[in-house]
Short mmCIF file of C-alpha atoms in Angstrom, two decimals:
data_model
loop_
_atom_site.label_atom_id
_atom_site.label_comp_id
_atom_site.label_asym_id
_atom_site.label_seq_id
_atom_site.Cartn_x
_atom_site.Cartn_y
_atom_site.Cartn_z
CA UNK A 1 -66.63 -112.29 -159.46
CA UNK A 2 -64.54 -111.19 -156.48
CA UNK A 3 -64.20 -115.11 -155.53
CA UNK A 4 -62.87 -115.77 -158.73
CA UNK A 5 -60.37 -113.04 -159.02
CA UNK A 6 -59.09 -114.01 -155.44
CA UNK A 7 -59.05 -118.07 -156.89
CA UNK A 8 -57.05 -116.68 -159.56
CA UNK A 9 -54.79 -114.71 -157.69
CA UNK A 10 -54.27 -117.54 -155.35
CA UNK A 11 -53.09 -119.61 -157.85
CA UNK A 12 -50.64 -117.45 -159.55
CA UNK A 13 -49.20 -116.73 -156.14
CA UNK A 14 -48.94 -120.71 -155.72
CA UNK A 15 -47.03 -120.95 -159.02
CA UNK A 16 -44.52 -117.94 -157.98
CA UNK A 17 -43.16 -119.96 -154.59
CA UNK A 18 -43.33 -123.31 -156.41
CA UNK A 19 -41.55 -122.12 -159.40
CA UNK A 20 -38.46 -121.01 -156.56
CA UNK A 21 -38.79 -123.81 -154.65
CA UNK A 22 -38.53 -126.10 -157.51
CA UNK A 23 -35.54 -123.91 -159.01
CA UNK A 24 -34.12 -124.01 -155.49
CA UNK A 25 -34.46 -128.25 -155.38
CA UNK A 26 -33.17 -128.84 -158.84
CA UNK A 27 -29.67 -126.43 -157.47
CA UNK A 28 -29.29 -128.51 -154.67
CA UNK A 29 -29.75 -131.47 -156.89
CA UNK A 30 -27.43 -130.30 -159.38
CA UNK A 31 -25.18 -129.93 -156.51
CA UNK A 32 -25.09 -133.40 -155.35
CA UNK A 33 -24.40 -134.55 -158.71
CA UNK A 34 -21.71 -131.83 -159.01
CA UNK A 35 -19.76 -131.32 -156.16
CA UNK A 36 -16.17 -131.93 -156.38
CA UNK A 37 -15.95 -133.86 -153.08
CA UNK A 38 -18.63 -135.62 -153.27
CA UNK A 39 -19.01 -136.70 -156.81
CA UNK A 40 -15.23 -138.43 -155.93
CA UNK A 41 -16.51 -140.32 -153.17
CA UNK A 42 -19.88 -141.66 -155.46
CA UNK A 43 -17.08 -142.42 -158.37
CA UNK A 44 -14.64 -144.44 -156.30
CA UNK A 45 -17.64 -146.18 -154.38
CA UNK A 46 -19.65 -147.07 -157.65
CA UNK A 47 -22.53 -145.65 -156.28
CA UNK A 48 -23.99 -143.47 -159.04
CA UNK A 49 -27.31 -145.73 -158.87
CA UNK A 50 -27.64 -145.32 -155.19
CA UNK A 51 -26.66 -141.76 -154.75
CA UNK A 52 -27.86 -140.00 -157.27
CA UNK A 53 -30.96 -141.80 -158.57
CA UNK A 54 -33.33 -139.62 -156.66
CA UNK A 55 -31.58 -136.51 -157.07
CA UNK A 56 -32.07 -137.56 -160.73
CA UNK A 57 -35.72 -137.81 -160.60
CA UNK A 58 -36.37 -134.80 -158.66
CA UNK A 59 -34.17 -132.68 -161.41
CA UNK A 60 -37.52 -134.15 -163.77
CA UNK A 61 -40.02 -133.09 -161.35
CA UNK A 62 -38.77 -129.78 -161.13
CA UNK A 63 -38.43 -129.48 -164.44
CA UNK A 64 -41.80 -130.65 -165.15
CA UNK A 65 -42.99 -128.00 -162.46
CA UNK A 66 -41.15 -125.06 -163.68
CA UNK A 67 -42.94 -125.60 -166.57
CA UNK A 68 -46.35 -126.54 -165.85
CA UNK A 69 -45.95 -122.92 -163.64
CA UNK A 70 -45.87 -121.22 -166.76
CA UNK A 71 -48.70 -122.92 -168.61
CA UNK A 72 -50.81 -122.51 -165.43
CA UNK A 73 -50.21 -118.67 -165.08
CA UNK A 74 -51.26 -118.28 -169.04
CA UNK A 75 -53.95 -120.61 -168.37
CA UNK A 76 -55.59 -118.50 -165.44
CA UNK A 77 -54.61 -115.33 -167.58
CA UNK A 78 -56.87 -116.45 -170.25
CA UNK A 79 -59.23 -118.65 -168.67
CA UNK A 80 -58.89 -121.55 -170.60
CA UNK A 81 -60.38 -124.52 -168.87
CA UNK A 82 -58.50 -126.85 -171.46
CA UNK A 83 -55.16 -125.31 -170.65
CA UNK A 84 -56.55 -125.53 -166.74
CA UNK A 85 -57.23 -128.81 -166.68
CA UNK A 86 -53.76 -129.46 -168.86
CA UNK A 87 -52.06 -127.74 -165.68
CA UNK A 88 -53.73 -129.62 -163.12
CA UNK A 89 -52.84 -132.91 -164.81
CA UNK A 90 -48.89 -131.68 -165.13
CA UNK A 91 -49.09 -130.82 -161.61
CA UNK A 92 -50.34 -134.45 -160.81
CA UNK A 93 -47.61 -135.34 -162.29
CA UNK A 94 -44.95 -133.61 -161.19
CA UNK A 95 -46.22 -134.68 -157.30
CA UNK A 96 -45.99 -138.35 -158.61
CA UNK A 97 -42.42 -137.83 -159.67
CA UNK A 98 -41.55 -135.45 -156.62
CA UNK A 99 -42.67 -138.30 -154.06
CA UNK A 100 -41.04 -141.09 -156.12
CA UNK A 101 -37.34 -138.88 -156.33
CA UNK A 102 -38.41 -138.09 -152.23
CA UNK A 103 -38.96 -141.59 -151.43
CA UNK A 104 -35.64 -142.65 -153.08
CA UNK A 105 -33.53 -139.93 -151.40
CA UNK A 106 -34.68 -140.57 -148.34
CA UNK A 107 -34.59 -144.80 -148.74
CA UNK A 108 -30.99 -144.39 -150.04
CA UNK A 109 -29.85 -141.26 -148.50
CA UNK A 110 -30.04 -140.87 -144.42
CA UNK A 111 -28.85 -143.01 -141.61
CA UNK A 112 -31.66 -144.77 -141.14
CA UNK A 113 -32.08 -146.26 -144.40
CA UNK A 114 -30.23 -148.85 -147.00
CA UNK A 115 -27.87 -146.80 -147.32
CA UNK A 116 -25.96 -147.95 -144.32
CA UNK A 117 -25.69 -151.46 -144.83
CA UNK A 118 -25.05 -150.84 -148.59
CA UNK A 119 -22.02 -149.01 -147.55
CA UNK A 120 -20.49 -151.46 -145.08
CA UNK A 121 -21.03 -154.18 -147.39
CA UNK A 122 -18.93 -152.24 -150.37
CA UNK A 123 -16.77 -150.52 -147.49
CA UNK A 124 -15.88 -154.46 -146.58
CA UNK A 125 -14.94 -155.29 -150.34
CA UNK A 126 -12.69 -152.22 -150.34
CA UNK A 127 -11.13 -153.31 -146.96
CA UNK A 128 -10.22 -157.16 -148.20
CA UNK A 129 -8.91 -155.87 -151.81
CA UNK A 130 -6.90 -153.22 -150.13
CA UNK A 131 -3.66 -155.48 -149.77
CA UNK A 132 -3.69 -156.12 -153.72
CA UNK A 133 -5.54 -152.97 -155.18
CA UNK A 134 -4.20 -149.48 -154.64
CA UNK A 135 -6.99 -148.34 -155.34
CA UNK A 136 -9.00 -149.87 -153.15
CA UNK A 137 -6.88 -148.71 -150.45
CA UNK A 138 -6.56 -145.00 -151.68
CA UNK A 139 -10.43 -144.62 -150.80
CA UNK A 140 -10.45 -146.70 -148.16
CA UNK A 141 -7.64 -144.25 -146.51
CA UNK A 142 -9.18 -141.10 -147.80
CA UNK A 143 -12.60 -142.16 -146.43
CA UNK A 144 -11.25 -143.30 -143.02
CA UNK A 145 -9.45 -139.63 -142.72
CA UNK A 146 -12.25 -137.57 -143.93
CA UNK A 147 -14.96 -139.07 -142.33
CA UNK A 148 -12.67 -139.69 -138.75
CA UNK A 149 -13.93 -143.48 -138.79
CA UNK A 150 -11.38 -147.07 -139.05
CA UNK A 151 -12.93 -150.12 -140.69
CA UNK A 152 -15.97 -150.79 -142.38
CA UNK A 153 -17.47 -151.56 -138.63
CA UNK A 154 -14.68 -150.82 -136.08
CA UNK A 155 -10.66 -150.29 -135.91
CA UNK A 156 -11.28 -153.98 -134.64
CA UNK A 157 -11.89 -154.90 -138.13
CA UNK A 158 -8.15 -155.15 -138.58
CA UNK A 159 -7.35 -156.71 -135.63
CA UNK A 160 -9.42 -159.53 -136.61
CA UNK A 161 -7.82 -159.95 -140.20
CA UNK A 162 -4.43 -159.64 -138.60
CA UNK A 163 -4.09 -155.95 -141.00
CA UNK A 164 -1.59 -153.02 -139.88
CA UNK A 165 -4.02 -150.03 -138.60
CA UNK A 166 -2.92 -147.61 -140.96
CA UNK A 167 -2.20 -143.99 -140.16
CA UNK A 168 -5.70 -142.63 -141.21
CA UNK A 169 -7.75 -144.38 -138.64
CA UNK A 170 -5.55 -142.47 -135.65
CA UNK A 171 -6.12 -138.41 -134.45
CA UNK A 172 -3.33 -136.50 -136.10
CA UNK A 173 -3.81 -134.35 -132.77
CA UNK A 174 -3.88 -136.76 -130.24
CA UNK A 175 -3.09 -140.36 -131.54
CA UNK A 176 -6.64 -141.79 -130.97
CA UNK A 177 -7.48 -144.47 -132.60
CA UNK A 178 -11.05 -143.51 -134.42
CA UNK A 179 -14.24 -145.55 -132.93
CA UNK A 180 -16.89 -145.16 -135.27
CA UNK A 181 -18.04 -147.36 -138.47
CA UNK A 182 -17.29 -145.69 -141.59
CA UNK A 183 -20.49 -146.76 -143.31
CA UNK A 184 -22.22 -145.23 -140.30
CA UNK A 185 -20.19 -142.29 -139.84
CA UNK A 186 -20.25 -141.58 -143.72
CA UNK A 187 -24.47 -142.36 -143.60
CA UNK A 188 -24.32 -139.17 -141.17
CA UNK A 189 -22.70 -137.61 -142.87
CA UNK A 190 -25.04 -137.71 -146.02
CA UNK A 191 -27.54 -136.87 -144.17
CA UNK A 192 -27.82 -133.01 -143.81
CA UNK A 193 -27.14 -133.10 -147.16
CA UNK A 194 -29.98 -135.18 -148.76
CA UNK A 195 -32.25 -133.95 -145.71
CA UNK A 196 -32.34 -130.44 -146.63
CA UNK A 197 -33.36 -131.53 -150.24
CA UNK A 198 -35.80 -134.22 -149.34
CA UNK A 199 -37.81 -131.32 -146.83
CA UNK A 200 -37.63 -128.98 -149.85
CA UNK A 201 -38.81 -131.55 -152.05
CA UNK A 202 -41.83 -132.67 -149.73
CA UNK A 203 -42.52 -128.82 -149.06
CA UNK A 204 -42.76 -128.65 -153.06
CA UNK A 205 -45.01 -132.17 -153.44
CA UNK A 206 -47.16 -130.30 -150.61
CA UNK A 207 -47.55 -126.74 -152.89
CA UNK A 208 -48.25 -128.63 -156.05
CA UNK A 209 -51.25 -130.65 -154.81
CA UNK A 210 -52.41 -127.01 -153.43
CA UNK A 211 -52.19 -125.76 -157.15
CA UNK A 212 -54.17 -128.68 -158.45
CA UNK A 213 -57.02 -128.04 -155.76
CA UNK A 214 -57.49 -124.40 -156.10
CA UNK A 215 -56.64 -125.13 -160.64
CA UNK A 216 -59.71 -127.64 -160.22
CA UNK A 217 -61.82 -125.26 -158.07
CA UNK A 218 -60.76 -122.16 -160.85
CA UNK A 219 -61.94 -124.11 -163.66
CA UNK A 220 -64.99 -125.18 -161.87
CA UNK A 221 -65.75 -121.27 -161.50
CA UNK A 222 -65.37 -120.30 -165.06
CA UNK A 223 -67.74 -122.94 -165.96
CA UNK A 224 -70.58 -121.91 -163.91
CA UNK A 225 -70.10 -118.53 -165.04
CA UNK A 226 -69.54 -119.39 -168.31
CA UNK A 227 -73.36 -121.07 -168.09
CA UNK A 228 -74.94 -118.24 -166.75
CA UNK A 229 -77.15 -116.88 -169.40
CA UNK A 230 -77.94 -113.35 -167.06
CA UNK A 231 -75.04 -111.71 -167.69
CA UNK A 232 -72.26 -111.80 -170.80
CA UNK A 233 -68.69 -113.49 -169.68
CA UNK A 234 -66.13 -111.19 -169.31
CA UNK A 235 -62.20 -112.17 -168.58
CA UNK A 236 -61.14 -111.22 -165.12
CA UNK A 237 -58.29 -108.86 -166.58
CA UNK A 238 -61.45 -106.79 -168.16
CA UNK A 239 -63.34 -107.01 -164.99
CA UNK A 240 -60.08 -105.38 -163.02
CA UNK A 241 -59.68 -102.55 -165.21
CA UNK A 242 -60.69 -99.24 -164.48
#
């Protein structure tokens, strides 16, 4: 009895911090997608598919977990092995669609990933339409003084095409010209941003399959109970009271 109740307990506790933490991912999610700054650069980019798929998919699983939370708390309220087991396979899925939105993040989201050479490859469009698109040139400018970087690569990059370094790629404090790549400086700084949600993501993944083990080992417990002709089945809230 006492190894069931403390199952039991364990598992609502489980769906308490995963039910934050996945309220917690789907704000910083929601974030990504809705944050003024950001949401211009994605816009003027054209890189809704690469930026925000996997915040996208992680919105689901959290979704999917907030809600499985509540059917596994009823579930383990009432003992239903049905509902259990319903739980258990929501929680499966919810991991599948937690690593998939994690994977994505972090393929198309850090320094180290395609995001990089995605971005100098578009940064290089924007840099050879600047002379007959304004608007190619607006972001260009805007990235270049934001992110403290000249060129898709290097301030060389102008050199080379015989362009005018514009304004943007110098210090306004000291006149520098600006050293780094702006798909490289612009990668880092993405990073802290999807990093933070990809460890609160994996921390989540990590919780869920913990709910599915100690679900599965719950329902295995009622079962054996249930089949034990010696004594009548009670619920566990009957057992508690006094």
């Amino acid at each position: 009895m006492t190894t069931k109740i403390q199952i039991a307990y364990s598992l609502h506790t489980l769906n308490a911090i995963s039910t934050v933490l996945a309220v917690v991912v789907m704000a910083l999610c929601l974030w990504l997608r809705y944050e003024w700054d950001f949401k211009h650069y994605v816009y003027e980019l054209e890189a809704q598919q690469v930026l925000w798929t996997g915040p996208y998919i992680l919105i689901v699983a959290s979704s999917l977990t907030m809600a499985t939370s509540v059917l596994g708390s009823w579930a383990t309220v009432i003992e239903d092995c049905q509902l259990i087991s319903l739980f258990a396979l929501g929680s499966a899925s919810s991991v599948v669609l937690g690593m998939a939105g994690l994977a994505y993040t972090l393929n198309h989201g850090i320094y180290h990933s395609e995001l990089t050479p995605w971005l100098e490859e578009r940064l290089w469009v924007l840099f050879h339409e600047m002379d007959y698109n304004e608007r190619s040139a607006r972001i260009l400018r805007i990235i270049q003084e934001d992110m403290e970087c000249c060129g898709p690569s290097d301030w060389k990059d102008y050199q080379t095409f015989n362009k005018v370094l514009p304004d943007e790629c110098r210090s306004p404090v000291t006149g520098n010209i600006a050293g780094g790549s702006c798909a490289e400086e612009f990668a880092r700084w993405m990073e802290p941003r999807t990093g933070w949600l990809c460890g609160l993501a994996l921390l989540l993944v990590v919780i869920q399959m913990g709910n599915i083990l100690i679900s599965l080992w719950l329902r295995k417990s009622i079962l054996l109970e249930r089949s034990n002709d010696n004594r009548p089945y009670r619920l566990v809230g009957e057992r508690t009271r006094v």
